[in-house]
PDB file of C-alpha atoms in Angstrom:
ATOM      1  CA  ASP A   1      73.599  88.734 134.694  1.00  0.00           C
ATOM      2  CA  ALA A   2      73.209  85.805 132.502  1.00  0.00           C
ATOM      3  CA  GLY A   3      74.449  82.616 133.536  1.00  0.00           C
ATOM      4  CA  VAL A   4      76.102  79.943 131.560  1.00  0.00           C
ATOM      5  CA  THR A   5      73.993  79.304 128.466  1.00  0.00           C
ATOM      6  CA  GLN A   6      74.124  75.957 126.316  1.00  0.00           C
ATOM      7  CA  SER A   7      72.462  75.381 123.132  1.00  0.00           C
ATOM      8  CA  PRO A   8      70.608  73.370 121.520  1.00  0.00           C
ATOM      9  CA  THR A   9      68.847  72.051 124.607  1.00  0.00           C
ATOM     10  CA  HIS A  10      68.003  68.709 122.974  1.00  0.00           C
ATOM     11  CA  LEU A  11      69.349  67.166 120.138  1.00  0.00           C
ATOM     12  CA  ILE A  12      68.935  63.844 118.249  1.00  0.00           C
ATOM     13  CA  LYS A  13      71.558  62.039 115.940  1.00  0.00           C
ATOM     14  CA  THR A  14      71.850  58.641 114.604  1.00  0.00           C
ATOM     15  CA  ARG A  15      75.266  56.485 114.811  1.00  0.00           C
ATOM     16  CA  GLY A  16      78.424  57.681 112.786  1.00  0.00           C
ATOM     17  CA  GLN A  17      77.028  61.330 112.423  1.00  0.00           C
ATOM     18  CA  GLN A  18      78.894  64.480 113.785  1.00  0.00           C
ATOM     19  CA  VAL A  19      77.580  66.625 116.484  1.00  0.00           C
ATOM     20  CA  THR A  20      78.348  70.459 117.778  1.00  0.00           C
ATOM     21  CA  LEU A  21      77.328  71.801 120.827  1.00  0.00           C
ATOM     22  CA  ARG A  22      77.813  75.337 122.029  1.00  0.00           C
ATOM     23  CA  CYS A  23      78.554  77.408 125.708  1.00  0.00           C
ATOM     24  CA  SER A  24      78.500  80.933 126.577  1.00  0.00           C
ATOM     25  CA  PRO A  25      80.087  81.327 129.889  1.00  0.00           C
ATOM     26  CA  LYS A  26      78.588  83.424 132.556  1.00  0.00           C
ATOM     27  CA  SER A  27      79.840  87.108 132.258  1.00  0.00           C
ATOM     28  CA  GLY A  28      83.195  87.687 133.706  1.00  0.00           C
ATOM     29  CA  HIS A  29      84.375  84.088 133.077  1.00  0.00           C
ATOM     30  CA  ASP A  30      87.335  83.093 130.931  1.00  0.00           C
ATOM     31  CA  THR A  31      87.577  79.264 131.375  1.00  0.00           C
ATOM     32  CA  VAL A  32      85.150  76.512 130.062  1.00  0.00           C
ATOM     33  CA  SER A  33      84.791  72.950 131.040  1.00  0.00           C
ATOM     34  CA  TRP A  34      82.906  70.220 129.524  1.00  0.00           C
ATOM     35  CA  TYR A  35      81.155  67.204 131.308  1.00  0.00           C
ATOM     36  CA  GLN A  36      79.421  64.266 130.080  1.00  0.00           C
ATOM     37  CA  GLN A  37      76.717  62.749 132.288  1.00  0.00           C
ATOM     38  CA  ALA A  38      75.116  59.653 131.643  1.00  0.00           C
ATOM     39  CA  LEU A  39      71.684  58.827 132.863  1.00  0.00           C
ATOM     40  CA  GLY A  40      71.913  58.098 136.459  1.00  0.00           C
ATOM     41  CA  GLN A  41      75.748  58.939 136.608  1.00  0.00           C
ATOM     42  CA  GLY A  42      77.771  61.749 138.075  1.00  0.00           C
ATOM     43  CA  PRO A  43      79.191  64.122 135.362  1.00  0.00           C
ATOM     44  CA  GLN A  44      82.406  62.856 133.866  1.00  0.00           C
ATOM     45  CA  PHE A  45      85.213  65.775 133.143  1.00  0.00           C
ATOM     46  CA  ILE A  46      86.032  65.745 129.241  1.00  0.00           C
ATOM     47  CA  PHE A  47      88.264  68.909 128.998  1.00  0.00           C
ATOM     48  CA  GLN A  48      89.031  72.430 129.855  1.00  0.00           C
ATOM     49  CA  TYR A  49      89.627  75.285 127.516  1.00  0.00           C
ATOM     50  CA  TYR A  50      91.629  78.484 128.862  1.00  0.00           C
ATOM     51  CA  GLU A  51      92.934  81.055 126.534  1.00  0.00           C
ATOM     52  CA  GLU A  52      91.719  79.364 123.342  1.00  0.00           C
ATOM     53  CA  GLU A  53      93.937  76.338 124.170  1.00  0.00           C
ATOM     54  CA  GLU A  54      92.854  72.802 125.830  1.00  0.00           C
ATOM     55  CA  ARG A  55      94.464  73.090 129.372  1.00  0.00           C
ATOM     56  CA  GLN A  56      93.188  69.421 130.958  1.00  0.00           C
ATOM     57  CA  ARG A  57      91.578  66.456 129.066  1.00  0.00           C
ATOM     58  CA  GLY A  58      89.912  63.890 130.909  1.00  0.00           C
ATOM     59  CA  ASN A  59      89.741  60.195 129.678  1.00  0.00           C
ATOM     60  CA  PHE A  60      87.726  60.538 126.784  1.00  0.00           C
ATOM     61  CA  PRO A  61      88.889  59.284 123.036  1.00  0.00           C
ATOM     62  CA  ASP A  62      90.132  61.785 120.241  1.00  0.00           C
ATOM     63  CA  ARG A  63      86.539  61.850 118.842  1.00  0.00           C
ATOM     64  CA  PHE A  64      86.111  64.304 121.426  1.00  0.00           C
ATOM     65  CA  SER A  65      87.352  67.648 120.489  1.00  0.00           C
ATOM     66  CA  GLY A  66      86.922  71.261 121.326  1.00  0.00           C
ATOM     67  CA  HIS A  67      87.312  74.815 120.418  1.00  0.00           C
ATOM     68  CA  GLN A  68      87.197  78.303 122.703  1.00  0.00           C
ATOM     69  CA  PHE A  69      86.476  81.271 120.665  1.00  0.00           C
ATOM     70  CA  PRO A  70      88.203  84.834 121.438  1.00  0.00           C
ATOM     71  CA  ASN A  71      84.813  85.978 123.425  1.00  0.00           C
ATOM     72  CA  TYR A  72      85.413  82.923 125.592  1.00  0.00           C
ATOM     73  CA  SER A  73      82.599  80.728 124.345  1.00  0.00           C
ATOM     74  CA  SER A  74      83.267  77.124 123.362  1.00  0.00           C
ATOM     75  CA  GLU A  75      81.886  74.437 121.290  1.00  0.00           C
ATOM     76  CA  LEU A  76      81.926  70.686 121.652  1.00  0.00           C
ATOM     77  CA  ASN A  77      82.461  68.347 118.990  1.00  0.00           C
ATOM     78  CA  VAL A  78      82.050  64.689 118.795  1.00  0.00           C
ATOM     79  CA  ASN A  79      82.738  62.601 115.631  1.00  0.00           C
ATOM     80  CA  ALA A  80      81.559  59.096 114.520  1.00  0.00           C
ATOM     81  CA  LEU A  81      78.546  59.262 117.348  1.00  0.00           C
ATOM     82  CA  LEU A  82      78.338  55.859 119.146  1.00  0.00           C
ATOM     83  CA  LEU A  83      74.906  54.598 121.060  1.00  0.00           C
ATOM     84  CA  GLY A  84      77.167  55.240 123.984  1.00  0.00           C
ATOM     85  CA  ASP A  85      77.677  58.884 123.476  1.00  0.00           C
ATOM     86  CA  SER A  86      74.096  59.540 124.465  1.00  0.00           C
ATOM     87  CA  ALA A  87      74.039  61.873 127.455  1.00  0.00           C
ATOM     88  CA  LEU A  88      73.375  64.964 128.995  1.00  0.00           C
ATOM     89  CA  TYR A  89      76.544  67.444 128.097  1.00  0.00           C
ATOM     90  CA  LEU A  90      77.018  70.227 130.724  1.00  0.00           C
ATOM     91  CA  CYS A  91      79.270  73.230 130.422  1.00  0.00           C
ATOM     92  CA  ALA A  92      80.628  74.824 133.291  1.00  0.00           C
ATOM     93  CA  SER A  93      82.494  78.296 133.433  1.00  0.00           C
ATOM     94  CA  SER A  94      84.888  79.864 135.776  1.00  0.00           C
ATOM     95  CA  SER A  95      87.633  82.711 136.056  1.00  0.00           C
ATOM     96  CA  GLN A  96      91.049  82.090 136.300  1.00  0.00           C
ATOM     97  CA  ALA A  97      91.621  85.308 138.109  1.00  0.00           C
ATOM     98  CA  TYR A  98      89.297  84.076 140.947  1.00  0.00           C
ATOM     99  CA  SER A  99      90.133  80.485 140.520  1.00  0.00           C
ATOM    100  CA  ASN A 100      89.136  80.109 144.233  1.00  0.00           C
ATOM    101  CA  GLN A 101      85.493  80.525 143.154  1.00  0.00           C
ATOM    102  CA  PRO A 102      83.591  77.217 141.933  1.00  0.00           C
ATOM    103  CA  GLN A 103      82.327  76.816 138.704  1.00  0.00           C
ATOM    104  CA  HIS A 104      78.911  77.665 137.370  1.00  0.00           C
ATOM    105  CA  PHE A 105      76.978  74.944 135.352  1.00  0.00           C
ATOM    106  CA  GLY A 106      74.524  75.633 132.312  1.00  0.00           C
ATOM    107  CA  ASP A 107      71.159  73.336 132.146  1.00  0.00           C
ATOM    108  CA  GLY A 108      73.015  71.091 129.637  1.00  0.00           C
ATOM    109  CA  THR A 109      72.267  69.599 126.275  1.00  0.00           C
ATOM    110  CA  ARG A 110      70.639  66.372 126.016  1.00  0.00           C
ATOM    111  CA  LEU A 111      72.158  64.305 123.127  1.00  0.00           C
ATOM    112  CA  SER A 112      70.318  61.102 122.078  1.00  0.00           C
ATOM    113  CA  ILE A 113      72.074  58.877 119.567  1.00  0.00           C
ATOM    114  CA  LEU A 114      69.402  56.236 117.917  1.00  0.00           C
TER     115      LEU A 114
ATOM    116  CA  GLY B   1      93.418  58.870 141.062  1.00  0.00           C
ATOM    117  CA  ASN B   2      90.825  60.853 142.735  1.00  0.00           C
ATOM    118  CA  SER B   3      87.621  59.496 143.407  1.00  0.00           C
ATOM    119  CA  VAL B   4      84.076  60.172 145.278  1.00  0.00           C
ATOM    120  CA  THR B   5      81.769  57.264 146.696  1.00  0.00           C
ATOM    121  CA  GLN B   6      78.515  58.369 147.753  1.00  0.00           C
ATOM    122  CA  MET B   7      75.632  56.225 149.328  1.00  0.00           C
ATOM    123  CA  GLU B   8      73.083  54.894 146.903  1.00  0.00           C
ATOM    124  CA  GLY B   9      69.570  56.141 146.558  1.00  0.00           C
ATOM    125  CA  PRO B  10      66.892  56.803 146.456  1.00  0.00           C
ATOM    126  CA  VAL B  11      66.539  57.803 150.044  1.00  0.00           C
ATOM    127  CA  THR B  12      62.885  58.180 150.795  1.00  0.00           C
ATOM    128  CA  LEU B  13      61.840  60.553 153.699  1.00  0.00           C
ATOM    129  CA  SER B  14      58.523  62.382 155.237  1.00  0.00           C
ATOM    130  CA  GLU B  15      58.680  66.135 155.223  1.00  0.00           C
ATOM    131  CA  GLU B  16      60.520  67.587 158.168  1.00  0.00           C
ATOM    132  CA  ALA B  17      62.734  64.049 158.630  1.00  0.00           C
ATOM    133  CA  PHE B  18      66.412  64.608 159.322  1.00  0.00           C
ATOM    134  CA  LEU B  19      68.634  63.853 156.319  1.00  0.00           C
ATOM    135  CA  THR B  20      72.172  61.952 156.027  1.00  0.00           C
ATOM    136  CA  ILE B  21      73.899  61.579 152.628  1.00  0.00           C
ATOM    137  CA  ASN B  22      77.151  60.076 153.117  1.00  0.00           C
ATOM    138  CA  CYS B  23      80.293  60.951 150.878  1.00  0.00           C
ATOM    139  CA  THR B  24      83.672  59.817 150.996  1.00  0.00           C
ATOM    140  CA  TYR B  25      86.879  60.580 148.987  1.00  0.00           C
ATOM    141  CA  THR B  26      90.308  59.362 147.888  1.00  0.00           C
ATOM    142  CA  ALA B  27      92.640  61.681 147.106  1.00  0.00           C
ATOM    143  CA  THR B  28      96.153  63.044 147.120  1.00  0.00           C
ATOM    144  CA  GLY B  29      96.982  66.194 148.913  1.00  0.00           C
ATOM    145  CA  TYR B  30      94.227  68.608 150.069  1.00  0.00           C
ATOM    146  CA  PRO B  31      91.346  68.696 147.951  1.00  0.00           C
ATOM    147  CA  SER B  32      88.361  71.198 148.086  1.00  0.00           C
ATOM    148  CA  LEU B  33      84.775  69.657 148.721  1.00  0.00           C
ATOM    149  CA  PHE B  34      81.588  70.136 147.311  1.00  0.00           C
ATOM    150  CA  TRP B  35      78.327  69.256 147.255  1.00  0.00           C
ATOM    151  CA  TYR B  36      75.838  70.093 144.037  1.00  0.00           C
ATOM    152  CA  VAL B  37      72.320  69.804 143.220  1.00  0.00           C
ATOM    153  CA  GLN B  38      70.379  68.832 140.478  1.00  0.00           C
ATOM    154  CA  TYR B  39      66.494  69.398 139.880  1.00  0.00           C
ATOM    155  CA  PRO B  40      64.637  67.663 137.239  1.00  0.00           C
ATOM    156  CA  GLY B  41      65.837  68.772 133.720  1.00  0.00           C
ATOM    157  CA  GLU B  42      68.642  71.346 134.866  1.00  0.00           C
ATOM    158  CA  GLY B  43      71.993  71.536 135.612  1.00  0.00           C
ATOM    159  CA  LEU B  44      73.809  71.629 138.675  1.00  0.00           C
ATOM    160  CA  GLN B  45      73.863  74.137 141.543  1.00  0.00           C
ATOM    161  CA  LEU B  46      76.651  74.694 143.837  1.00  0.00           C
ATOM    162  CA  LEU B  47      74.887  73.960 147.358  1.00  0.00           C
ATOM    163  CA  LEU B  48      77.845  74.285 149.457  1.00  0.00           C
ATOM    164  CA  LYS B  49      81.609  73.880 149.677  1.00  0.00           C
ATOM    165  CA  ALA B  50      84.562  73.268 152.116  1.00  0.00           C
ATOM    166  CA  THR B  51      88.119  74.118 151.211  1.00  0.00           C
ATOM    167  CA  LYS B  52      90.193  72.634 154.342  1.00  0.00           C
ATOM    168  CA  ALA B  53      89.935  70.387 156.938  1.00  0.00           C
ATOM    169  CA  ASP B  54      87.301  71.167 159.696  1.00  0.00           C
ATOM    170  CA  ASP B  55      85.553  73.457 157.420  1.00  0.00           C
ATOM    171  CA  LYS B  56      81.727  73.515 157.563  1.00  0.00           C
ATOM    172  CA  GLY B  57      79.852  74.342 154.606  1.00  0.00           C
ATOM    173  CA  SER B  58      76.297  75.501 155.089  1.00  0.00           C
ATOM    174  CA  ASN B  59      73.334  76.709 152.737  1.00  0.00           C
ATOM    175  CA  LYS B  60      69.821  76.847 152.768  1.00  0.00           C
ATOM    176  CA  GLY B  61      69.856  74.494 156.047  1.00  0.00           C
ATOM    177  CA  PHE B  62      72.258  72.128 154.590  1.00  0.00           C
ATOM    178  CA  GLU B  63      75.661  71.406 156.187  1.00  0.00           C
ATOM    179  CA  ALA B  64      78.638  69.167 155.695  1.00  0.00           C
ATOM    180  CA  THR B  65      81.866  69.345 157.334  1.00  0.00           C
ATOM    181  CA  TYR B  66      85.204  68.325 155.832  1.00  0.00           C
ATOM    182  CA  ARG B  67      86.873  65.336 157.914  1.00  0.00           C
ATOM    183  CA  LYS B  68      90.127  64.716 156.941  1.00  0.00           C
ATOM    184  CA  GLU B  69      90.863  61.746 159.477  1.00  0.00           C
ATOM    185  CA  THR B  70      87.893  59.667 157.849  1.00  0.00           C
ATOM    186  CA  THR B  71      87.871  61.279 154.335  1.00  0.00           C
ATOM    187  CA  SER B  72      84.418  62.321 154.676  1.00  0.00           C
ATOM    188  CA  PHE B  73      81.899  64.991 153.507  1.00  0.00           C
ATOM    189  CA  HIS B  74      78.549  63.735 154.653  1.00  0.00           C
ATOM    190  CA  LEU B  75      75.365  66.049 153.845  1.00  0.00           C
ATOM    191  CA  GLU B  76      72.872  66.672 156.368  1.00  0.00           C
ATOM    192  CA  LYS B  77      69.868  68.849 156.918  1.00  0.00           C
ATOM    193  CA  GLY B  78      67.409  68.921 160.081  1.00  0.00           C
ATOM    194  CA  SER B  79      64.431  69.156 158.594  1.00  0.00           C
ATOM    195  CA  VAL B  80      63.544  68.342 154.816  1.00  0.00           C
ATOM    196  CA  GLN B  81      60.932  69.914 152.505  1.00  0.00           C
ATOM    197  CA  VAL B  82      59.385  68.523 149.683  1.00  0.00           C
ATOM    198  CA  SER B  83      61.253  70.921 147.595  1.00  0.00           C
ATOM    199  CA  ASP B  84      64.163  69.490 148.449  1.00  0.00           C
ATOM    200  CA  SER B  85      63.685  66.518 146.405  1.00  0.00           C
ATOM    201  CA  ALA B  86      66.201  66.263 143.852  1.00  0.00           C
ATOM    202  CA  VAL B  87      69.868  64.586 143.012  1.00  0.00           C
ATOM    203  CA  TYR B  88      72.607  65.377 145.152  1.00  0.00           C
ATOM    204  CA  PHE B  89      76.283  65.110 143.908  1.00  0.00           C
ATOM    205  CA  CYS B  90      79.238  65.084 146.028  1.00  0.00           C
ATOM    206  CA  ALA B  91      82.191  66.234 144.407  1.00  0.00           C
ATOM    207  CA  LEU B  92      85.811  67.468 144.854  1.00  0.00           C
ATOM    208  CA  SER B  93      88.629  69.361 143.005  1.00  0.00           C
ATOM    209  CA  ASP B  94      92.270  69.256 143.704  1.00  0.00           C
ATOM    210  CA  GLU B  95      93.251  72.262 141.557  1.00  0.00           C
ATOM    211  CA  GLY B  96      91.952  75.663 142.327  1.00  0.00           C
ATOM    212  CA  PHE B  97      88.168  74.434 141.893  1.00  0.00           C
ATOM    213  CA  GLN B  98      88.719  73.715 138.183  1.00  0.00           C
ATOM    214  CA  LYS B  99      88.915  70.142 137.401  1.00  0.00           C
ATOM    215  CA  LEU B 100      85.566  68.410 139.595  1.00  0.00           C
ATOM    216  CA  VAL B 101      85.415  64.546 140.075  1.00  0.00           C
ATOM    217  CA  PHE B 102      82.027  63.670 140.938  1.00  0.00           C
ATOM    218  CA  GLY B 103      80.090  60.803 142.795  1.00  0.00           C
ATOM    219  CA  THR B 104      77.354  58.927 141.238  1.00  0.00           C
ATOM    220  CA  GLY B 105      74.661  61.163 142.922  1.00  0.00           C
ATOM    221  CA  THR B 106      71.827  60.340 145.724  1.00  0.00           C
ATOM    222  CA  ARG B 107      68.732  60.857 144.871  1.00  0.00           C
ATOM    223  CA  LEU B 108      66.342  61.937 147.479  1.00  0.00           C
ATOM    224  CA  LEU B 109      62.386  61.897 147.657  1.00  0.00           C
ATOM    225  CA  VAL B 110      60.445  63.747 150.182  1.00  0.00           C
ATOM    226  CA  SER B 111      56.952  62.996 150.569  1.00  0.00           C
ATOM    227  CA  PRO B 112      54.473  65.207 152.216  1.00  0.00           C
TER     228      PRO B 112
END
C-alpha cells in the first residue's frame, strides 16, 4: 500500500520563476493538505483540498495556489518565486470518512530559490 | 489563534538516559494533540496522539499525557537509543485532525 508520494524530490529555481509541485495521496484518502517547512522551523499550513475545492487556507499570499484532480492527487503552484520561498514543501493526506484518523505525510519536495 | 510552544534544542543525551521534551499549547475549545518525528531527509511520521483531557498517547516507548489544566503535552521516554535521534514536533488540531498547527521542533541527539 503506497503512502503519500511527492514529486519532484528536489527542485532549484530562480527568483521570479513559477513552480509546480505534485502529490499523490495515500490509497483511500480523499483530502490533501499542503505545508511549508522553512529550515529549522515547524511546518506551516498552506491550504487543504477536498472534492477538488480549497476548503481551508493558511496565511499565505495568492502567489500560492493549488488544484485537486478527480483521482484526489493535487498540485501546489507558486508564482513569482521569492528567496523566502525556499523550504521543504510537505503534502499530507487524510480521509473525510475517517476524520478521526491523523494525516499521513509524504517525504516532501525541497525547493531552493537562487 | 491556536499556537504550540516547544522547548528549544538541541537536547543532547547519552544512550539509556531519560527524555523529556516540553510542549505547551494555546487553543480555544478542545484540540487534539500530537507528537510527530522527522528523521533526516524524510517527512513527518506520527509518533503518538491524544484526543481528550487525561488521555495518554504511547508508541515505541514514548509517552505523552494530555493535561488540560496546564495546557501541556510533554513527551517522555524512559531510555533513549541512538536511533531516536531526530527532530520532534508537537502539534494540535482543532477540527477533526485536519489543519495542524506545529511547534518549532526540538532536535534530539543521542550519543552511544
